[in-house]
Short mmCIF file of C-alpha atoms in Angstrom, two decimals:
data_model
loop_
_atom_site.label_atom_id
_atom_site.label_comp_id
_atom_site.label_asym_id
_atom_site.label_seq_id
_atom_site.Cartn_x
_atom_site.Cartn_y
_atom_site.Cartn_z
CA UNK A 1 6.46 0.04 30.41
CA UNK A 2 8.48 -3.07 29.57
CA UNK A 3 11.69 -2.91 27.60
CA UNK A 4 11.53 -4.91 24.41
CA UNK A 5 14.15 -6.25 22.02
CA UNK A 6 14.20 -7.97 18.63
CA UNK A 7 16.29 -8.63 15.57
CA UNK A 8 15.71 -5.60 13.32
CA UNK A 9 17.31 -7.05 10.19
CA UNK A 10 16.17 -10.02 8.13
CA UNK A 11 16.58 -13.41 9.83
CA UNK A 12 19.31 -15.76 8.63
CA UNK A 13 23.02 -15.50 7.96
CA UNK A 14 24.28 -12.07 6.88
CA UNK A 15 27.32 -9.83 7.02
CA UNK A 16 25.76 -7.56 9.64
CA UNK A 17 22.79 -8.02 11.95
CA UNK A 18 21.11 -5.30 14.02
CA UNK A 19 19.34 -5.96 17.32
CA UNK A 20 17.13 -3.14 18.57
CA UNK A 21 16.20 -2.54 22.21
CA UNK A 22 13.50 -0.03 23.20
CA UNK A 23 12.13 1.05 26.56
CA UNK A 24 13.21 2.43 29.93
CA UNK A 25 15.98 -0.16 30.44
CA UNK A 26 17.38 -0.05 26.87
CA UNK A 27 20.49 1.93 27.75
CA UNK A 28 21.08 -0.13 30.90
CA UNK A 29 20.89 -3.36 28.89
CA UNK A 30 23.43 -2.06 26.37
CA UNK A 31 25.74 -1.01 29.21
CA UNK A 32 25.53 -4.45 30.83
CA UNK A 33 26.49 -6.16 27.56
CA UNK A 34 29.18 -3.64 26.54
CA UNK A 35 30.64 -2.99 29.98
CA UNK A 36 30.26 0.75 29.48
CA UNK A 37 27.69 3.28 28.33
CA UNK A 38 28.57 5.01 25.04
CA UNK A 39 27.61 8.62 24.39
CA UNK A 40 24.25 9.24 22.76
CA UNK A 41 24.19 9.00 18.95
CA UNK A 42 27.84 7.98 18.71
CA UNK A 43 28.76 4.55 17.40
CA UNK A 44 31.16 2.82 19.78
CA UNK A 45 33.07 -0.39 19.12
CA UNK A 46 32.47 -2.66 22.11
CA UNK A 47 33.09 -6.24 23.20
CA UNK A 48 29.78 -7.73 24.25
CA UNK A 49 29.67 -10.23 27.11
CA UNK A 50 26.88 -12.15 28.83
CA UNK A 51 26.28 -12.27 32.61
CA UNK A 52 28.95 -14.97 33.07
CA UNK A 53 31.60 -12.89 31.27
CA UNK A 54 31.60 -15.01 28.12
CA UNK A 55 32.45 -12.96 25.05
CA UNK A 56 29.52 -12.97 22.61
CA UNK A 57 30.81 -10.71 19.83
CA UNK A 58 32.54 -7.45 19.01
CA UNK A 59 30.27 -4.86 17.42
CA UNK A 60 29.00 -1.31 17.33
CA UNK A 61 26.67 0.02 20.02
CA UNK A 62 24.50 3.11 19.44
CA UNK A 63 22.24 4.79 21.99
CA UNK A 64 19.36 7.16 21.21
CA UNK A 65 17.43 9.29 23.69
CA UNK A 66 13.62 9.23 23.63
CA UNK A 67 13.52 12.64 21.92
CA UNK A 68 15.52 11.34 18.94
CA UNK A 69 14.50 7.72 18.49
CA UNK A 70 12.13 5.82 16.21
CA UNK A 71 9.86 4.70 19.04
CA UNK A 72 9.89 7.84 21.19
CA UNK A 73 11.61 5.82 23.95
CA UNK A 74 15.21 5.22 24.93
CA UNK A 75 16.63 2.97 22.22
CA UNK A 76 19.84 0.95 21.87
CA UNK A 77 21.02 -0.70 18.65
CA UNK A 78 23.62 -3.44 18.54
CA UNK A 79 25.33 -3.92 15.18
CA UNK A 80 26.77 -7.42 15.21
CA UNK A 81 28.29 -9.99 12.90
CA UNK A 82 25.38 -11.72 11.22
CA UNK A 83 26.08 -15.33 12.16
CA UNK A 84 22.99 -17.17 13.37
CA UNK A 85 24.82 -18.39 16.50
CA UNK A 86 25.95 -14.85 17.37
CA UNK A 87 22.44 -13.46 16.99
CA UNK A 88 20.96 -16.26 19.10
CA UNK A 89 23.56 -15.78 21.85
CA UNK A 90 22.97 -12.02 22.16
CA UNK A 91 19.17 -12.43 22.11
CA UNK A 92 19.48 -15.07 24.81
CA UNK A 93 21.61 -12.74 26.96
CA UNK A 94 19.04 -9.97 26.61
CA UNK A 95 16.20 -12.32 27.45
CA UNK A 96 17.94 -13.28 30.71
CA UNK A 97 17.91 -9.66 31.96
CA UNK A 98 15.20 -8.48 34.35
CA UNK A 99 12.55 -6.27 32.77
CA UNK A 100 13.34 -7.24 29.18
CA UNK A 101 11.28 -9.38 26.83
CA UNK A 102 11.11 -10.21 23.13
CA UNK A 103 9.05 -7.75 21.10
CA UNK A 104 5.79 -8.84 19.54
CA UNK A 105 5.41 -8.49 15.75
CA UNK A 106 5.12 -4.81 14.86
CA UNK A 107 5.53 -3.66 18.47
CA UNK A 108 8.32 -1.15 17.75
CA UNK A 109 6.13 0.58 15.16
CA UNK A 110 3.10 0.42 17.44
CA UNK A 111 5.06 2.17 20.20
CA UNK A 112 6.20 4.81 17.71
CA UNK A 113 2.54 5.53 16.89
CA UNK A 114 1.42 5.47 20.54
CA UNK A 115 4.19 7.91 21.45
CA UNK A 116 3.23 10.33 18.68
CA UNK A 117 6.26 9.72 16.47
CA UNK A 118 4.08 8.44 13.60
CA UNK A 119 0.41 8.55 12.71
CA UNK A 120 -1.56 5.60 11.35
CA UNK A 121 -1.13 6.56 7.68
CA UNK A 122 2.65 6.78 8.16
CA UNK A 123 2.62 3.34 9.79
CA UNK A 124 0.76 2.02 6.75
CA UNK A 125 3.30 3.72 4.49
CA UNK A 126 6.14 2.02 6.38
CA UNK A 127 4.47 -1.38 5.96
CA UNK A 128 4.03 -0.72 2.23
CA UNK A 129 7.65 0.39 1.88
CA UNK A 130 8.88 -2.83 3.47
CA UNK A 131 6.71 -4.83 1.03
CA UNK A 132 7.52 -2.72 -2.06
CA UNK A 133 8.58 -4.76 -5.09
CA UNK A 134 8.62 -2.07 -7.79
CA UNK A 135 9.76 1.52 -8.20
CA UNK A 136 6.19 2.83 -8.31
CA UNK A 137 5.36 1.04 -5.07
CA UNK A 138 8.51 2.42 -3.43
CA UNK A 139 7.71 6.01 -4.42
CA UNK A 140 4.09 5.71 -3.30
CA UNK A 141 4.99 4.19 0.07
CA UNK A 142 7.75 6.74 0.68
CA UNK A 143 5.36 9.64 0.01
CA UNK A 144 2.85 8.27 2.53
CA UNK A 145 5.59 7.49 5.07
CA UNK A 146 6.95 11.03 4.77
CA UNK A 147 3.55 12.36 5.88
CA UNK A 148 2.21 13.73 2.57
CA UNK A 149 -1.20 12.08 3.07
CA UNK A 150 -1.37 13.26 6.69
CA UNK A 151 -0.56 16.84 5.59
CA UNK A 152 -3.34 16.73 3.01
CA UNK A 153 -5.85 15.55 5.61
CA UNK A 154 -4.65 18.23 8.03
CA UNK A 155 -5.50 20.98 5.52
CA UNK A 156 -9.02 19.54 5.29
CA UNK A 157 -9.22 19.49 9.08
CA UNK A 158 -8.20 23.15 9.33
CA UNK A 159 -11.00 24.16 6.93
CA UNK A 160 -13.45 21.97 8.81
CA UNK A 161 -12.57 23.33 12.27
CA UNK A 162 -12.89 26.93 11.10
CA UNK A 163 -16.23 26.23 9.39
CA UNK A 164 -17.54 24.53 12.53
CA UNK A 165 -16.32 27.38 14.73
CA UNK A 166 -18.14 29.98 12.65
CA UNK A 167 -21.40 28.02 12.74
CA UNK A 168 -21.22 27.27 16.45
CA UNK A 169 -20.45 30.94 17.13
CA UNK A 170 -23.97 31.75 15.99
CA UNK A 171 -25.42 29.05 18.30
CA UNK A 172 -23.45 30.03 21.40
CA UNK A 173 -23.85 33.80 21.02
CA UNK A 174 -27.27 34.02 19.38
CA UNK A 175 -28.27 37.03 21.55
CA UNK A 176 -25.08 38.98 20.98
CA UNK A 177 -24.55 41.65 18.34
CA UNK A 178 -22.47 39.59 15.93
CA UNK A 179 -22.90 38.96 12.19
CA UNK A 180 -25.48 36.21 11.69
CA UNK A 181 -24.62 35.36 8.09
CA UNK A 182 -21.36 33.45 8.05
CA UNK A 183 -22.25 31.47 4.93
CA UNK A 184 -19.86 33.46 2.67
CA UNK A 185 -17.00 32.10 4.77
CA UNK A 186 -18.42 28.66 5.51
CA UNK A 187 -19.66 27.66 2.06
CA UNK A 188 -16.28 27.91 0.22
CA UNK A 189 -14.66 25.78 2.89
CA UNK A 190 -17.31 23.07 2.64
CA UNK A 191 -17.09 23.11 -1.15
CA UNK A 192 -13.31 22.89 -0.95
CA UNK A 193 -13.61 19.87 1.36
CA UNK A 194 -16.05 18.11 -0.97
CA UNK A 195 -13.80 18.79 -3.96
CA UNK A 196 -10.63 17.59 -2.22
CA UNK A 197 -12.22 14.43 -0.87
CA UNK A 198 -13.85 13.69 -4.25
CA UNK A 199 -10.50 14.04 -5.98
CA UNK A 200 -8.91 11.63 -3.52
CA UNK A 201 -11.73 9.12 -4.02
CA UNK A 202 -11.36 9.39 -7.81
CA UNK A 203 -7.71 8.39 -7.51
CA UNK A 204 -8.12 5.58 -4.99
CA UNK A 205 -8.50 2.80 -7.59
CA UNK A 206 -5.25 3.78 -9.30
CA UNK A 207 -3.49 4.16 -5.95
CA UNK A 208 -4.64 0.68 -4.92
CA UNK A 209 -3.42 -0.68 -8.26
CA UNK A 210 0.04 0.76 -7.65
CA UNK A 211 0.09 -0.78 -4.17
CA UNK A 212 -1.45 -4.18 -5.02
CA UNK A 213 -0.61 -4.44 -8.73
CA UNK A 214 -2.48 -4.34 -12.03
CA UNK A 215 -4.02 -7.43 -13.69
CA UNK A 216 -3.95 -8.19 -17.42
CA UNK A 217 -6.14 -11.07 -18.63
CA UNK A 218 -5.09 -12.92 -21.79
CA UNK A 219 -8.23 -14.39 -23.32
CA UNK A 220 -9.22 -16.04 -26.58
CA UNK A 221 -10.35 -19.33 -28.13
CA UNK A 222 -8.41 -22.57 -27.51
CA UNK A 223 -5.02 -22.99 -29.20
CA UNK A 224 -4.65 -19.30 -30.03
CA UNK A 225 -1.26 -18.97 -28.28
CA UNK A 226 -2.23 -17.67 -24.83
CA UNK A 227 -0.02 -20.07 -22.86
CA UNK A 228 2.84 -19.67 -25.34
CA UNK A 229 2.62 -15.90 -24.86
CA UNK A 230 2.70 -16.32 -21.08
CA UNK A 231 5.78 -18.54 -21.37
CA UNK A 232 7.44 -15.92 -23.57
CA UNK A 233 6.80 -13.25 -20.95
CA UNK A 234 8.06 -15.53 -18.17
CA UNK A 235 11.06 -16.67 -20.26
CA UNK A 236 10.40 -20.17 -19.00
CA UNK A 237 7.80 -22.94 -19.32
CA UNK A 238 5.35 -21.53 -16.81
CA UNK A 239 2.31 -22.95 -18.64
CA UNK A 240 1.79 -26.35 -20.23
CA UNK A 241 1.50 -26.00 -24.02
CA UNK A 242 0.00 -28.73 -26.26
CA UNK A 243 -1.99 -28.94 -29.51
CA UNK A 244 -4.94 -30.38 -27.57
CA UNK A 245 -7.74 -27.80 -27.18
CA UNK A 246 -8.73 -27.18 -23.56
CA UNK A 247 -5.32 -27.96 -22.05
CA UNK A 248 -5.49 -24.89 -19.80
CA UNK A 249 -8.27 -25.37 -17.25
CA UNK A 250 -7.33 -23.15 -14.32
CA UNK A 251 -5.99 -19.59 -14.33
CA UNK A 252 -2.20 -19.28 -14.35
CA UNK A 253 -0.61 -16.10 -12.98
CA UNK A 254 2.70 -14.43 -13.83
CA UNK A 255 3.88 -11.42 -11.79
CA UNK A 256 6.22 -8.97 -13.52
CA UNK A 257 7.80 -5.59 -12.90
CA UNK A 258 6.71 -3.71 -16.01
CA UNK A 259 7.94 -0.15 -16.29
CA UNK A 260 8.09 0.13 -12.49
CA UNK A 261 4.56 -1.25 -12.03
CA UNK A 262 3.63 -4.62 -10.57
CA UNK A 263 1.62 -6.40 -13.29
CA UNK A 264 0.07 -9.87 -13.06
CA UNK A 265 -0.64 -11.56 -16.41
CA UNK A 266 -3.43 -14.13 -16.36
CA UNK A 267 -3.42 -17.12 -18.73
CA UNK A 268 -7.02 -18.27 -18.95
CA UNK A 269 -8.90 -21.25 -20.34
CA UNK A 270 -9.80 -21.07 -24.04
CA UNK A 271 -13.32 -19.71 -24.41
CA UNK A 272 -15.63 -22.04 -26.36
CA UNK A 273 -18.76 -24.14 -26.01
CA UNK A 274 -17.95 -27.46 -24.32
CA UNK A 275 -19.70 -30.43 -22.73
CA UNK A 276 -16.69 -31.12 -20.49
CA UNK A 277 -17.85 -30.08 -17.01
CA UNK A 278 -14.35 -29.33 -15.68
CA UNK A 279 -13.38 -27.30 -18.74
CA UNK A 280 -16.70 -25.43 -18.51
CA UNK A 281 -15.86 -24.43 -14.92
CA UNK A 282 -12.48 -23.17 -16.10
CA UNK A 283 -14.14 -21.12 -18.85
CA UNK A 284 -16.60 -19.62 -16.37
CA UNK A 285 -13.72 -18.60 -14.09
CA UNK A 286 -11.83 -17.19 -17.06
CA UNK A 287 -14.74 -14.95 -18.07
CA UNK A 288 -15.30 -13.71 -14.50
CA UNK A 289 -11.61 -12.97 -13.92
CA UNK A 290 -11.30 -11.23 -17.28
CA UNK A 291 -14.21 -8.96 -16.40
CA UNK A 292 -12.49 -7.97 -13.14
CA UNK A 293 -9.04 -7.43 -14.70
CA UNK A 294 -7.65 -3.93 -15.22
CA UNK A 295 -6.96 -4.64 -18.90
CA UNK A 296 -7.77 -7.46 -21.32
CA UNK A 297 -5.74 -8.81 -24.24
CA UNK A 298 -8.19 -10.51 -26.59
CA UNK A 299 -6.51 -12.91 -29.02
CA UNK A 300 -8.36 -13.62 -32.25
CA UNK A 301 -8.08 -16.21 -34.99
CA UNK A 302 -9.80 -13.93 -37.49
CA UNK A 303 -13.31 -15.04 -36.55
CA UNK A 304 -15.81 -13.46 -34.13
CA UNK A 305 -14.28 -12.28 -30.85
CA UNK A 306 -14.88 -14.53 -27.85
CA UNK A 307 -15.34 -11.40 -25.70
CA UNK A 308 -15.96 -7.80 -26.65
CA UNK A 309 -13.48 -5.21 -25.35
CA UNK A 310 -14.59 -3.83 -21.99
CA UNK A 311 -12.43 -0.70 -22.14
CA UNK A 312 -10.83 1.50 -24.83
CA UNK A 313 -7.48 0.36 -23.47
CA UNK A 314 -8.15 -3.34 -24.18
CA UNK A 315 -6.05 -4.88 -26.93
CA UNK A 316 -7.44 -7.02 -29.77
CA UNK A 317 -4.62 -8.92 -31.47
CA UNK A 318 -4.35 -11.80 -33.91
CA UNK A 319 -2.80 -14.70 -32.05
CA UNK A 320 0.00 -16.88 -33.43
CA UNK A 321 1.10 -14.02 -35.67
CA UNK A 322 4.50 -15.65 -36.11
CA UNK A 323 5.28 -13.75 -39.34
CA UNK A 324 4.64 -10.35 -37.78
CA UNK A 325 2.46 -7.55 -39.12
CA UNK A 326 0.03 -5.06 -37.64
CA UNK A 327 -2.07 -5.96 -34.59
CA UNK A 328 -0.52 -9.40 -34.15
CA UNK A 329 1.27 -11.18 -31.30
CA UNK A 330 3.37 -14.32 -31.22
CA UNK A 331 4.70 -15.99 -28.13
CA UNK A 332 6.69 -18.31 -30.36
CA UNK A 333 8.72 -15.70 -32.27
CA UNK A 334 8.15 -12.60 -30.14
CA UNK A 335 6.50 -10.72 -33.02
CA UNK A 336 4.54 -7.74 -31.73
CA UNK A 337 5.76 -8.32 -28.15
CA UNK A 338 7.54 -4.98 -27.69
CA UNK A 339 4.52 -3.00 -28.93
CA UNK A 340 2.27 -5.12 -26.71
CA UNK A 341 4.31 -4.37 -23.58
CA UNK A 342 4.73 -0.69 -24.49
CA UNK A 343 0.94 -0.27 -24.78
CA UNK A 344 0.29 -1.90 -21.41
CA UNK A 345 3.00 0.15 -19.71
CA UNK A 346 1.65 3.40 -21.20
CA UNK A 347 -1.92 2.60 -20.10
CA UNK A 348 -0.92 1.90 -16.50
CA UNK A 349 1.42 4.90 -16.36
CA UNK A 350 -1.48 7.11 -17.47
CA UNK A 351 -3.78 5.65 -14.83
CA UNK A 352 -1.10 6.02 -12.16
CA UNK A 353 -0.91 9.72 -12.99
CA UNK A 354 -4.39 10.08 -11.48
CA UNK A 355 -3.53 8.20 -8.29
CA UNK A 356 -4.18 9.77 -4.93
CA UNK A 357 -2.65 8.99 -1.55
CA UNK A 358 -5.47 6.82 -0.20
CA UNK A 359 -4.60 3.17 -0.80
CA UNK A 360 -6.72 1.09 1.57
CA UNK A 361 -10.35 0.09 1.94
CA UNK A 362 -10.38 1.82 5.34
CA UNK A 363 -9.39 5.06 3.62
CA UNK A 364 -12.16 4.69 1.04
CA UNK A 365 -14.85 4.07 3.66
CA UNK A 366 -13.81 7.03 5.80
CA UNK A 367 -13.48 9.38 2.83
CA UNK A 368 -16.93 8.42 1.52
CA UNK A 369 -18.45 8.99 4.98
CA UNK A 370 -16.73 12.37 5.23
CA UNK A 371 -17.90 13.39 1.76
CA UNK A 372 -21.48 12.41 2.60
CA UNK A 373 -21.34 14.49 5.79
CA UNK A 374 -19.99 17.51 3.88
CA UNK A 375 -22.69 17.21 1.20
CA UNK A 376 -25.32 17.07 3.94
CA UNK A 377 -23.78 20.18 5.53
CA UNK A 378 -23.83 22.00 2.19
CA UNK A 379 -27.53 21.18 1.87
CA UNK A 380 -28.25 22.39 5.44
CA UNK A 381 -26.48 25.65 4.69
CA UNK A 382 -29.60 26.67 2.71
CA UNK A 383 -31.54 26.84 5.99
CA UNK A 384 -28.94 28.77 7.97
CA UNK A 385 -29.19 30.24 10.59
CA UNK A 386 -32.56 28.66 11.51
CA UNK A 387 -31.01 25.16 11.42
CA UNK A 388 -27.56 26.11 12.67
CA UNK A 389 -27.56 23.34 15.25
CA UNK A 390 -28.22 20.67 12.59
CA UNK A 391 -25.59 22.20 10.30
CA UNK A 392 -23.00 22.11 13.10
CA UNK A 393 -23.81 18.46 13.84
#
């Protein structure tokens, strides 16, 4: 096994930079640089030198044994001054040592998984935590990283193993004097598995929304104030605003942290009949994106709606309601804006309350396959013990 090293903190100039070394020669490498080997799990102030004796930096050196490290291997961490030149010099000195090489992207985490320190769901939680932009994303990622999802799956596995054992007992010892009807013990476990997996699948859309963000489409006829509203939300001129109908052709996106949730507002082309081919393409995209959005804000000028609400949570507001009033919104004056944002936040908070732990397409596929297998087993249970072998399979 090669010993790997890499900068563990963000690249660039900083007050402190951390270089991590992992593998069988990690402690030796730290000793060569520091001139001595500090005690395990005790920070030691050391002067680091390269092979020629040139001083590279003064910093803290920490050593971790394989039983108490992130990767499950011997690990050394060098806490240095965060100057780019200092980081480059220490990395160069490590690269010149026999048996050491630069780590590949994600290799520390991969070794942690291969050595049994993390499972795949915890690795995914760590990746999500690093990418988290909002409080909801942070909490979700931290729960997965802490092993909550893995614990839930383990309870399913325990039920499954016991159910399988009881069924296979009948197959293996068919001629022995043992009870042949184990369905009273098997059936509740299968039903519990189906229920638990179904509940997780029901919450996967909301969990994915927390991880990837919610989308809100702002739609309406031309010159109803969609782009002005987007600019008000952005607090800058994110969208071009003119009195010419059809100014907005493509979809403009604005990402916001709204109540701890990542929300992307979509400014779409004004919906109307047009002979302009480019504008027509923009309108077609606007309709398709609005259909896919998690919530729609339909702005009206008092006439027929350009699109019917697709969900009870969709908002229908009178655009350019500069003077205020009920069910109005104005990007120009801000009238109705606080109620507008409060409604969206409440809707997404309610949906997030139903979120499960599964957040990825891989999770959905595997859960659906498992549920299908359990439903098949529940059906086979009607023919037990004659079809015990099929039930076990």
